[in-house]
mmCIF file of C-alpha atoms in Angstrom:
data_model
loop_
_atom_site.group_PDB
_atom_site.id
_atom_site.type_symbol
_atom_site.label_atom_id
_atom_site.label_comp_id
_atom_site.label_asym_id
_atom_site.label_seq_id
_atom_site.Cartn_x
_atom_site.Cartn_y
_atom_site.Cartn_z
ATOM 1 C CA MET A 47 0.262 -0.022 -0.034
ATOM 2 C CA LYS A 48 2.416 2.819 0.558
ATOM 3 C CA LEU A 49 4.574 1.870 -2.488
ATOM 4 C CA VAL A 50 1.333 1.976 -3.988
ATOM 5 C CA VAL A 51 0.552 6.063 -2.809
ATOM 6 C CA THR A 52 4.338 7.014 -3.045
ATOM 7 C CA ILE A 53 4.642 5.978 -6.412
ATOM 8 C CA PHE A 54 0.704 7.484 -7.650
ATOM 9 C CA ALA A 55 2.050 11.025 -5.078
ATOM 10 C CA VAL A 56 5.040 11.589 -7.560
ATOM 11 C CA LEU A 57 3.492 11.553 -10.569
ATOM 12 C CA ALA A 58 1.161 13.480 -9.585
ATOM 13 C CA LEU A 59 3.480 15.901 -8.805
ATOM 14 C CA SER A 60 4.361 16.182 -12.003
ATOM 15 C CA THR A 61 0.865 16.446 -13.508
ATOM 16 C CA PRO A 62 -1.280 17.990 -11.289
ATOM 17 C CA MET A 63 -3.599 19.185 -12.855
ATOM 18 C CA ASP A 64 -4.513 15.814 -14.363
ATOM 19 C CA ALA A 65 -3.290 12.801 -12.514
ATOM 20 C CA TYR A 66 -6.678 12.532 -9.541
ATOM 21 C CA HIS A 67 -8.159 10.945 -13.982
ATOM 22 C CA VAL A 68 -7.044 7.415 -13.986
ATOM 23 C CA PRO A 69 -5.804 7.884 -17.401
ATOM 24 C CA ARG A 70 -8.277 5.727 -19.432
ATOM 25 C CA VAL A 71 -8.130 3.723 -23.183
ATOM 26 C CA GLY A 72 -10.338 1.315 -25.978
ATOM 27 C CA ASN A 73 -13.839 0.855 -23.582
ATOM 28 C CA GLY A 74 -11.837 1.969 -19.755
ATOM 29 C CA ALA A 75 -13.173 -0.902 -18.132
ATOM 30 C CA LEU A 76 -10.047 -1.059 -15.181
ATOM 31 C CA ALA A 77 -9.354 2.795 -15.607
ATOM 32 C CA ASP A 78 -13.331 3.429 -14.107
ATOM 33 C CA GLU A 79 -12.749 0.451 -11.714
ATOM 34 C CA ILE A 80 -9.003 1.948 -10.378
ATOM 35 C CA GLN A 81 -10.406 5.497 -10.647
ATOM 36 C CA ASP A 82 -13.291 4.450 -8.132
ATOM 37 C CA PHE A 83 -10.215 4.155 -5.708
ATOM 38 C CA ALA A 84 -8.419 7.463 -6.192
ATOM 39 C CA ASP A 85 -10.844 9.335 -5.517
ATOM 40 C CA ILE A 86 -12.161 7.526 -1.935
ATOM 41 C CA LEU A 87 -7.787 9.151 -1.553
ATOM 42 C CA PRO A 88 -7.575 12.586 -0.277
ATOM 43 C CA LEU A 89 -5.129 13.140 -3.241
ATOM 44 C CA ASP A 90 -5.570 17.139 -2.879
ATOM 45 C CA ASP A 91 -3.861 16.598 1.000
ATOM 46 C CA MET A 92 -0.470 14.078 0.113
ATOM 47 C CA VAL A 93 0.449 15.216 -3.037
ATOM 48 C CA THR A 94 0.629 18.495 -0.258
ATOM 49 C CA ILE A 95 2.380 16.231 2.120
ATOM 50 C CA LEU A 96 4.745 15.039 -0.770
ATOM 51 C CA LEU A 97 5.372 18.780 -1.543
ATOM 52 C CA GLU A 98 6.276 20.000 1.722
ATOM 53 C CA TYR A 99 8.938 17.145 2.104
ATOM 54 C CA ILE A 100 10.224 17.724 -1.109
ATOM 55 C CA ALA A 101 10.255 21.535 -0.120
ATOM 56 C CA GLU A 102 11.634 20.614 3.233
ATOM 57 C CA ASP A 103 13.406 17.596 4.731
ATOM 58 C CA THR A 104 16.925 16.715 3.666
ATOM 59 C CA GLU A 105 16.754 13.539 3.856
ATOM 60 C CA PHE A 106 13.371 12.907 1.851
ATOM 61 C CA GLN A 107 15.566 15.404 -0.828
ATOM 62 C CA LYS A 108 18.126 12.906 -1.138
ATOM 63 C CA VAL A 109 15.462 10.526 -2.053
ATOM 64 C CA VAL A 110 14.017 12.362 -4.983
ATOM 65 C CA THR A 111 18.545 13.101 -5.728
ATOM 66 C CA TYR A 112 18.522 8.955 -5.751
ATOM 67 C CA LEU A 113 15.548 9.040 -8.158
ATOM 68 C CA GLN A 114 18.157 11.072 -11.227
ATOM 69 C CA THR A 115 21.132 8.956 -10.258
ATOM 70 C CA PRO A 116 21.847 6.161 -13.296
ATOM 71 C CA GLU A 117 21.623 2.821 -10.293
ATOM 72 C CA PHE A 118 18.368 4.134 -9.971
ATOM 73 C CA LYS A 119 17.081 4.651 -14.041
ATOM 74 C CA ASN A 120 19.759 1.084 -14.739
ATOM 75 C CA LEU A 121 16.833 -0.340 -12.261
ATOM 76 C CA VAL A 122 14.074 0.560 -14.188
ATOM 77 C CA THR A 123 15.158 0.046 -17.796
ATOM 78 C CA ASP A 124 15.876 -3.891 -16.149
ATOM 79 C CA LEU A 125 12.924 -4.150 -14.853
ATOM 80 C CA GLU A 126 10.948 -2.044 -18.181
ATOM 81 C CA ALA A 127 13.454 -5.060 -20.486
ATOM 82 C CA MET A 128 11.511 -7.300 -18.781
ATOM 83 C CA PRO A 129 8.739 -9.625 -20.839
ATOM 84 C CA GLU A 130 6.887 -9.873 -17.780
ATOM 85 C CA VAL A 131 6.597 -5.967 -17.557
ATOM 86 C CA LYS A 132 5.984 -6.219 -20.874
ATOM 87 C CA ASN A 133 2.491 -8.560 -21.229
ATOM 88 C CA LEU A 134 1.480 -6.965 -17.806
ATOM 89 C CA LEU A 135 2.075 -3.467 -19.279
ATOM 90 C CA ASP A 136 -0.287 -3.699 -22.655
ATOM 91 C CA TYR A 137 -3.054 -6.533 -21.006
ATOM 92 C CA ALA A 138 -3.619 -3.222 -18.485
ATOM 93 C CA GLN A 139 -3.601 -0.986 -21.290
ATOM 94 C CA LYS A 140 -5.990 -3.583 -23.658
ATOM 95 C CA ALA A 141 -8.106 -3.866 -20.538
ATOM 96 C CA GLY A 142 -8.541 0.014 -20.825
ATOM 97 C CA LEU A 143 -6.492 1.522 -18.402
ATOM 98 C CA ASP A 144 -3.802 3.879 -19.993
ATOM 99 C CA VAL A 145 -0.978 2.859 -18.585
ATOM 100 C CA TYR A 146 2.224 3.806 -21.078
ATOM 101 C CA TYR A 147 0.747 6.896 -20.538
ATOM 102 C CA LEU A 148 1.369 7.106 -16.656
ATOM 103 C CA VAL A 149 4.315 4.893 -17.749
ATOM 104 C CA ASN A 150 6.279 7.531 -20.290
ATOM 105 C CA LYS A 151 4.885 10.219 -17.614
ATOM 106 C CA ALA A 152 7.563 9.016 -14.795
ATOM 107 C CA ASN A 153 10.336 7.744 -18.055
ATOM 108 C CA ARG A 154 10.665 11.640 -19.020
ATOM 109 C CA TYR A 155 11.053 12.563 -15.569
ATOM 110 C CA LEU A 156 13.939 10.043 -14.578
ATOM 111 C CA GLY A 157 14.810 11.182 -18.738
ATOM 112 C CA LEU A 158 14.984 7.967 -19.893
ATOM 113 C CA ARG A 159 13.415 6.611 -23.333
ATOM 114 C CA GLU A 160 9.211 6.740 -23.422
ATOM 115 C CA LEU A 161 8.158 3.519 -24.186
ATOM 116 C CA THR A 162 5.611 2.400 -27.396
ATOM 117 C CA PRO A 163 1.722 1.013 -26.193
ATOM 118 C CA PRO A 164 0.435 -2.392 -28.683
ATOM 119 C CA ALA A 165 -0.067 0.213 -32.093
ATOM 120 C CA THR A 166 -4.123 -1.046 -31.772
ATOM 121 C CA PHE A 167 -4.680 1.391 -28.689
ATOM 122 C CA ALA A 168 -5.765 27.005 -1.571
ATOM 123 C CA LYS A 169 -2.531 26.076 -0.428
ATOM 124 C CA VAL A 170 -2.585 24.044 3.604
ATOM 125 C CA ASN A 171 0.358 23.651 5.446
ATOM 126 C CA TYR A 172 0.982 20.188 7.057
ATOM 127 C CA LYS A 173 3.110 19.363 9.789
ATOM 128 C CA ILE A 174 5.385 16.966 9.134
ATOM 129 C CA THR A 175 7.124 14.321 10.618
ATOM 130 C CA GLY A 176 10.146 14.085 8.389
ATOM 131 C CA GLY A 177 12.633 11.565 7.032
ATOM 132 C CA VAL A 178 11.270 8.889 4.694
ATOM 133 C CA ARG A 179 10.053 6.635 7.418
ATOM 134 C CA GLY A 180 7.776 10.015 8.512
ATOM 135 C CA PHE A 181 6.614 10.484 4.780
ATOM 136 C CA LEU A 182 5.403 7.787 4.637
ATOM 137 C CA ASP A 183 3.758 7.996 7.947
ATOM 138 C CA ASP A 184 2.541 10.783 7.076
ATOM 139 C CA ILE A 185 1.139 9.854 3.938
ATOM 140 C CA GLU A 186 -0.900 6.773 5.427
ATOM 141 C CA ALA A 187 -2.540 8.293 8.641
ATOM 142 C CA LEU A 188 -4.347 10.044 5.617
ATOM 143 C CA ILE A 189 -5.736 6.870 3.646
ATOM 144 C CA PRO A 190 -8.408 5.256 4.668
ATOM 145 C CA LEU A 191 -7.760 2.336 4.893
ATOM 146 C CA GLU A 192 -10.850 0.224 5.484
ATOM 147 C CA LYS A 193 -12.763 2.216 2.754
ATOM 148 C CA VAL A 194 -9.605 1.167 0.721
ATOM 149 C CA ARG A 195 -10.015 -2.320 1.948
ATOM 150 C CA ALA A 196 -14.025 -3.093 1.980
ATOM 151 C CA LEU A 197 -13.469 -1.261 -1.876
ATOM 152 C CA TYR A 198 -11.277 -3.889 -3.108
ATOM 153 C CA ARG A 199 -13.139 -6.954 -1.693
ATOM 154 C CA GLN A 200 -16.578 -5.955 -3.216
ATOM 155 C CA LYS A 201 -14.200 -5.084 -6.853
ATOM 156 C CA LEU A 202 -13.285 -9.073 -6.936
ATOM 157 C CA ALA A 203 -15.989 -9.888 -5.765
ATOM 158 C CA THR A 204 -18.171 -7.629 -8.791
ATOM 159 C CA SER A 205 -16.101 -6.585 -11.165
ATOM 160 C CA LYS A 206 -14.571 -9.461 -13.856
ATOM 161 C CA VAL A 207 -12.089 -7.122 -14.875
ATOM 162 C CA PHE A 208 -10.972 -5.583 -12.141
ATOM 163 C CA ALA A 209 -10.801 -9.281 -10.893
ATOM 164 C CA ASP A 210 -8.801 -10.352 -13.416
ATOM 165 C CA PHE A 211 -6.321 -7.989 -13.537
ATOM 166 C CA VAL A 212 -5.874 -8.696 -9.679
ATOM 167 C CA ALA A 213 -4.851 -11.758 -10.955
ATOM 168 C CA GLN A 214 -2.168 -11.175 -13.270
ATOM 169 C CA LEU A 215 -0.890 -9.168 -10.121
ATOM 170 C CA THR A 216 -1.199 -13.352 -8.551
ATOM 171 C CA SER A 217 -0.078 -15.358 -11.160
ATOM 172 C CA PRO A 218 3.786 -17.144 -11.657
ATOM 173 C CA ALA A 219 4.453 -14.515 -14.891
ATOM 174 C CA PHE A 220 4.523 -11.693 -11.890
ATOM 175 C CA GLN A 221 6.187 -14.171 -9.121
ATOM 176 C CA ARG A 222 9.226 -13.973 -12.126
ATOM 177 C CA ILE A 223 9.333 -10.344 -11.657
ATOM 178 C CA VAL A 224 9.173 -10.750 -8.329
ATOM 179 C CA ASP A 225 11.991 -12.418 -8.345
ATOM 180 C CA SER A 226 13.910 -11.093 -10.575
ATOM 181 C CA LEU A 227 13.990 -7.175 -9.156
ATOM 182 C CA CYS A 228 15.416 -9.656 -6.139
ATOM 183 C CA SER A 229 18.272 -10.997 -8.022
ATOM 184 C CA ASN A 230 19.590 -7.550 -9.642
ATOM 185 C CA ASN A 231 21.963 -5.203 -8.326
ATOM 186 C CA ASN A 232 20.441 -2.219 -8.248
ATOM 187 C CA PHE A 233 17.353 -3.566 -6.610
ATOM 188 C CA ASN A 234 18.740 -4.931 -3.106
ATOM 189 C CA ALA A 235 21.472 -1.035 -3.203
ATOM 190 C CA LEU A 236 17.841 0.624 -3.171
ATOM 191 C CA LEU A 237 16.867 -1.413 -0.584
ATOM 192 C CA ALA A 238 20.328 -0.540 1.436
ATOM 193 C CA LYS A 239 19.124 2.564 1.985
ATOM 194 C CA ALA A 240 15.281 2.315 2.599
ATOM 195 C CA LYS A 241 16.198 -0.185 4.956
ATOM 196 C CA ALA A 242 19.119 2.719 6.753
ATOM 197 C CA ALA A 243 16.312 5.648 6.145
ATOM 198 C CA GLY A 244 13.729 3.747 7.930
ATOM 199 C CA VAL A 245 11.819 2.360 6.023
ATOM 200 C CA ASP A 246 10.062 -1.411 5.956
ATOM 201 C CA VAL A 247 10.638 -2.590 4.101
ATOM 202 C CA ALA A 248 10.391 -5.547 5.368
ATOM 203 C CA ALA A 249 6.390 -5.578 6.197
ATOM 204 C CA VAL A 250 6.149 -4.644 1.868
ATOM 205 C CA LYS A 251 7.284 -8.218 1.649
ATOM 206 C CA GLU A 252 4.683 -9.332 3.743
ATOM 207 C CA LEU A 253 1.747 -6.573 2.292
ATOM 208 C CA LEU A 254 2.304 -8.274 -0.829
ATOM 209 C CA LYS A 255 2.244 -11.845 0.561
ATOM 210 C CA SER A 256 -1.211 -11.182 2.036
ATOM 211 C CA ILE A 257 -3.211 -9.395 -0.917
ATOM 212 C CA LEU A 258 -1.616 -11.303 -3.298
ATOM 213 C CA GLY A 259 1.136 -14.834 -2.206
ATOM 214 C CA LEU A 260 3.199 -13.853 -4.019
ATOM 215 C CA ASN A 261 6.741 -14.892 -2.580
ATOM 216 C CA VAL A 262 10.100 -12.164 -1.952
ATOM 217 C CA PRO A 263 12.633 -13.435 -1.731
ATOM 218 C CA CYS A 264 14.872 -10.776 -1.923
ATOM 219 C CA GLY A 265 16.933 -10.765 1.175
ATOM 220 C CA PHE A 266 15.361 -7.559 3.881
#
């Protein structure tokens, strides 16, 4: 949950006027399902906190700087080169979520080559806690977790396109993506930096196992 929210906040920062509208393509079915989750999150407040961390917190500024390092860019390039990742992106695109729009916004921010999708297709001031650990805690405090969990269970039971998407995330192909990450030197260097900054990476591992049934063989 924390990793997903952090990624969404970075994307929102790059396009503050339209990032809250999940980009649709084709029939937009999967985008419409995910939009329901975006609608129950206090995204204005979350982005405001993100901006204050970038402006005021030295530790968090180092993380933002790290996103521009060759090590992190190599990690992203390694991931995007995996056939399993390409297949997952293509699946989401065909299901109605313009995931290539989001990925390419992140790639432009990082100065990386953009990917080609399938051819068929009033300021509020917060008192921030400080540090990477504090940023994650401040963001988590804003999330209505029970509402998100309830909506997740409802979508699994009532939406075929959402249930099929979750099935992609619990598939052997996605497990291979996780396995490849855990053996990637750039990713392990990033994990080490996250642990040093106080991020509970073991909790992320348990979250992936409990929600998606994924085995995360990383050494953390």
